[in-house]
CSV table of C-alpha atoms in Angstrom, one decimal:
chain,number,residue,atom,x,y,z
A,1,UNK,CA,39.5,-9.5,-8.8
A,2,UNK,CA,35.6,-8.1,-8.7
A,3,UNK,CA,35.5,-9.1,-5.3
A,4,UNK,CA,38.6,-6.3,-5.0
A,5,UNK,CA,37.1,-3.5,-7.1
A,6,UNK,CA,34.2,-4.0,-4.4
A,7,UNK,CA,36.3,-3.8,-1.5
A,8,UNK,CA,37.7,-0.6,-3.1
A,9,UNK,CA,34.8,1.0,-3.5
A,10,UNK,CA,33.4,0.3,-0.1
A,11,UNK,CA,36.5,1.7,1.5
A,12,UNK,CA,36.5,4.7,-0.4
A,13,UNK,CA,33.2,5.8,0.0
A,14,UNK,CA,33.9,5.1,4.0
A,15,UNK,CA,37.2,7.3,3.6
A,16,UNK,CA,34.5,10.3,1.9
A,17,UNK,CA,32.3,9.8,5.1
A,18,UNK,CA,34.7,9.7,7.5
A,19,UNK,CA,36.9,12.9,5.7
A,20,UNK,CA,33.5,14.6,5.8
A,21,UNK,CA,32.5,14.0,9.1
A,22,UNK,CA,36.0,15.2,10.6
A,23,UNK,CA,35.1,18.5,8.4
A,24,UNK,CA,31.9,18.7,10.0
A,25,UNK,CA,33.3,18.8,13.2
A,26,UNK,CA,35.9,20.8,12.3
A,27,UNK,CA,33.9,23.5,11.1
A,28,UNK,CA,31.6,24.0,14.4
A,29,UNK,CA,32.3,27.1,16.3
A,30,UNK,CA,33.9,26.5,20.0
A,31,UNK,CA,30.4,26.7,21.6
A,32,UNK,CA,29.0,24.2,19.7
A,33,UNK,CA,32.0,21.9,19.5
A,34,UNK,CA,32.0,22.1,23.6
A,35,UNK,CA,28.2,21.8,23.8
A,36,UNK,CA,28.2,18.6,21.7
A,37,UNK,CA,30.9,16.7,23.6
A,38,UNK,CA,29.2,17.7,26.9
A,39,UNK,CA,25.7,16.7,25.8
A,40,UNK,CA,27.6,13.2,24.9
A,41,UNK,CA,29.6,12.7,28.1
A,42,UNK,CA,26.3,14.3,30.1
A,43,UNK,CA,24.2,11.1,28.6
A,44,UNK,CA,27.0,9.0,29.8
A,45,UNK,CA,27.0,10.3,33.2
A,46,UNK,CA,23.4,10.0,33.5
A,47,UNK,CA,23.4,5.7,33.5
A,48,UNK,CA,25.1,6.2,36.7
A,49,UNK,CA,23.2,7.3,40.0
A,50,UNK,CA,26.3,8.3,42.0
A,51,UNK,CA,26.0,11.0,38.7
A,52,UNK,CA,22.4,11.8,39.4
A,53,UNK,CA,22.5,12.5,42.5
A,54,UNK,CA,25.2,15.4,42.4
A,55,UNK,CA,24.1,18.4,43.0
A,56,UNK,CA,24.1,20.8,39.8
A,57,UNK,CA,27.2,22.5,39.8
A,58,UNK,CA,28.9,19.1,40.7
A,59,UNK,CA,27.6,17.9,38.0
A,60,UNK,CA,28.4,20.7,35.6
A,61,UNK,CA,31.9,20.5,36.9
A,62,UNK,CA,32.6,16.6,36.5
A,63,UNK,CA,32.0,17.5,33.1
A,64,UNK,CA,34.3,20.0,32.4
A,65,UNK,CA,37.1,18.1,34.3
A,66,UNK,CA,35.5,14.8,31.7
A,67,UNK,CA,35.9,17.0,28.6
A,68,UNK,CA,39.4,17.2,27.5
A,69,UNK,CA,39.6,13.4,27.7
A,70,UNK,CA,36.7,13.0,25.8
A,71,UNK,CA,37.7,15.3,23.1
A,72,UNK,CA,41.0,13.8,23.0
A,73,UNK,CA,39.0,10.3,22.4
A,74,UNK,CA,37.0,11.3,20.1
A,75,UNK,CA,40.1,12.6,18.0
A,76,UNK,CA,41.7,9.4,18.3
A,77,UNK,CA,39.0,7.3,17.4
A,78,UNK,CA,37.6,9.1,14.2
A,79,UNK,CA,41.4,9.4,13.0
A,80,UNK,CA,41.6,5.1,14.2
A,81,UNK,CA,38.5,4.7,11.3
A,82,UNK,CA,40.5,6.8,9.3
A,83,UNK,CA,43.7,4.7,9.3
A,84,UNK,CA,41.6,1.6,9.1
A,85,UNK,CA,39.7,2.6,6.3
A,86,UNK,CA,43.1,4.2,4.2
A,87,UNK,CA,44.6,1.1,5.2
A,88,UNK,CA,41.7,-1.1,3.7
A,89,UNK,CA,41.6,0.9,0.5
A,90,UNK,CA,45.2,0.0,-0.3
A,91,UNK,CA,45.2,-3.3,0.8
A,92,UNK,CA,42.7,-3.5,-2.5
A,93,UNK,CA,45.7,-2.4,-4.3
A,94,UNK,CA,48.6,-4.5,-6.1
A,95,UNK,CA,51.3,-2.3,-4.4
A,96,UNK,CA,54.0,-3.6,-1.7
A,97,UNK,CA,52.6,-3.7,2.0
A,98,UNK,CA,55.3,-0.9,3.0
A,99,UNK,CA,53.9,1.2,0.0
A,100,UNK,CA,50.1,0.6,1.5
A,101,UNK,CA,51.3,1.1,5.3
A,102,UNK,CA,53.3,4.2,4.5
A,103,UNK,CA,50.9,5.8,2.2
A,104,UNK,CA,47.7,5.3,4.7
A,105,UNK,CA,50.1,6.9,7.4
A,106,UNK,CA,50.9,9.6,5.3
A,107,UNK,CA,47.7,10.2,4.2
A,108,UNK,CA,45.8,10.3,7.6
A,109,UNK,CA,48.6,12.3,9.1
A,110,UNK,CA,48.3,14.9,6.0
A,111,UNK,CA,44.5,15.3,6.9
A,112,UNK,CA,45.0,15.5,10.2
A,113,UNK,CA,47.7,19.0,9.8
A,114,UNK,CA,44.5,20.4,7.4
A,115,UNK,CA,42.3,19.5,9.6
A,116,UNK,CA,44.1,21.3,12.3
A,117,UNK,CA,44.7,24.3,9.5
A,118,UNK,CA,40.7,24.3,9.3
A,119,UNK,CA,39.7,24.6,12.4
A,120,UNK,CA,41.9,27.9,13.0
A,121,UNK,CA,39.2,29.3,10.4
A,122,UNK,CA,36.3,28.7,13.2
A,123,UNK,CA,35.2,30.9,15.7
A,124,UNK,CA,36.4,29.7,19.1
A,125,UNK,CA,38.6,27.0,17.9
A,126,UNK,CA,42.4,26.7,17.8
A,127,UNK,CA,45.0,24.8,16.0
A,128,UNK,CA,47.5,22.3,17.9
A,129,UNK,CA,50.0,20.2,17.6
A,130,UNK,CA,49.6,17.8,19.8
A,131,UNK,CA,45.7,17.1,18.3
A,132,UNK,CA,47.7,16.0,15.1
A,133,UNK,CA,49.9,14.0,17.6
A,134,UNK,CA,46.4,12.4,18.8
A,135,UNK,CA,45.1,12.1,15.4
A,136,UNK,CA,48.3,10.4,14.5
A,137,UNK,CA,48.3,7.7,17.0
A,138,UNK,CA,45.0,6.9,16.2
A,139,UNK,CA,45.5,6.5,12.2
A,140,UNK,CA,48.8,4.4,13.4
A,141,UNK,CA,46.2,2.5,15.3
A,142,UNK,CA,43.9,2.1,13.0
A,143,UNK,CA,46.2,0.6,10.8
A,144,UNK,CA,47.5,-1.7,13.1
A,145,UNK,CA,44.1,-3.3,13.5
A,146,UNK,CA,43.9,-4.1,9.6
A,147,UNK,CA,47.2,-5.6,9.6
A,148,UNK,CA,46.2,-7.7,12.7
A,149,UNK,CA,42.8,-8.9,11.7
A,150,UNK,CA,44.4,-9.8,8.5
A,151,UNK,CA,47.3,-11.7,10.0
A,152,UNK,CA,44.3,-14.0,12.2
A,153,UNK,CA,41.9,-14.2,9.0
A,154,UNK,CA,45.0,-15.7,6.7
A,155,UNK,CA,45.8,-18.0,9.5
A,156,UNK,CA,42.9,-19.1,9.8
A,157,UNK,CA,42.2,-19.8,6.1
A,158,UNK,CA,45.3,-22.1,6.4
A,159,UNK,CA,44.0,-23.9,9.7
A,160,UNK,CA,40.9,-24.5,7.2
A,161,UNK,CA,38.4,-22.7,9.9
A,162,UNK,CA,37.4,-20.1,7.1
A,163,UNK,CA,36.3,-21.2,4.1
A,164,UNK,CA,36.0,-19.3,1.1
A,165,UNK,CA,31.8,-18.7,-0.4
A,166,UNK,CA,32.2,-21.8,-2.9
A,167,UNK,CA,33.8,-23.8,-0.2
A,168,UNK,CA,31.1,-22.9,2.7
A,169,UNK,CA,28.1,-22.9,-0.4
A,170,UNK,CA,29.2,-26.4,-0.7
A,171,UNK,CA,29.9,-27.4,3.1
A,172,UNK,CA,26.7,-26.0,3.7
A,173,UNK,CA,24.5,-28.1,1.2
A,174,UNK,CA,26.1,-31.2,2.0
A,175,UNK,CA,25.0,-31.3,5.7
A,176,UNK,CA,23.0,-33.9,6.3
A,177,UNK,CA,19.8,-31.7,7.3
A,178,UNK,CA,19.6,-30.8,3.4
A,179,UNK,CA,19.9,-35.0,2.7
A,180,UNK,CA,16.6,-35.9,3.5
């Protein structure tokens, strides 16, 4: 049960960060918002020599052709910790796994319309659809990978591979290098 209240806490405080760094973004102008995805798919570009050795505008160019697919990652994967964070907050919950599933979806797809609603309130920057479609997916993904990682771990807890901290505490002292 304290283990639980833990959990809760962790996943709440990692719901705050993540809602608050989605805000962040939200609330940079276009310029900025452009500029930081460029600077980030620039440093990318730069491990590769065929990159460095483009001549400037090239290179300006393979980055604007780069940027709507990174944007559109970075959408999906902040919105993926979302789901998997939502989704780990409820699973701390006594409530039926439909009740957990469906309120992590709602939830993430909720902040993902206001988020949208936000960012018509910045200079440069537009509200769409399909970014919520994109944010979505990802908070559908998200909680996906909590459902699957907790499908292996019980498994495995029956197979006997992962032991619980009394079980392993134990295990652990009883090996023969602590004997002697």
């Amino acid at each position: 049960m304290k283990k639980n209240k833990i959990y809760r806490i962790i996943f709440l405080i990692l719901i705050i960060i993540n809602c608050a760094t989605i805000f962040h973004f939200s609330s940079q102008n276009g310029d900025i918002s452009g500029n930081t995805s460029g600077t980030v798919i620039k440093k990318v570009l730069n491990i590769f020599s065929k990159y460095k050795n483009l001549k400037e505008e090239e290179q300006i160019e393979t980055i604007e052709k780069l940027q709507p697919f990174v944007r559109k990652m970075a959408h999906f994967s902040i919105y993926t910790l979302l789901g998997f964070n939502l989704m780990g907050f409820f699973k701390t919950l006594k409530i039926q796994k439909k009740s957990k599933i469906a309120l992590s979806a709602i939830l993430g797809v909720l902040y993902a319309i206001s988020d949208e609603i936000h960012q018509m309130f910045s200079a440069g920057r537009t509200a769409r659809i399909f970014d919520v479609g994109v944010d979505t997916c990802g908070v559908i993904f998200g909680i996906l990978i909590i459902i699957i990682l907790s499908k292996i771990i019980q498994k495995e807890k029956q197979r006997g591979k992962i032991h619980g901290r009394k079980t392993l505490n134990k295990w652990w002292w009883n090996t023969k290098s602590f004997q002697k």
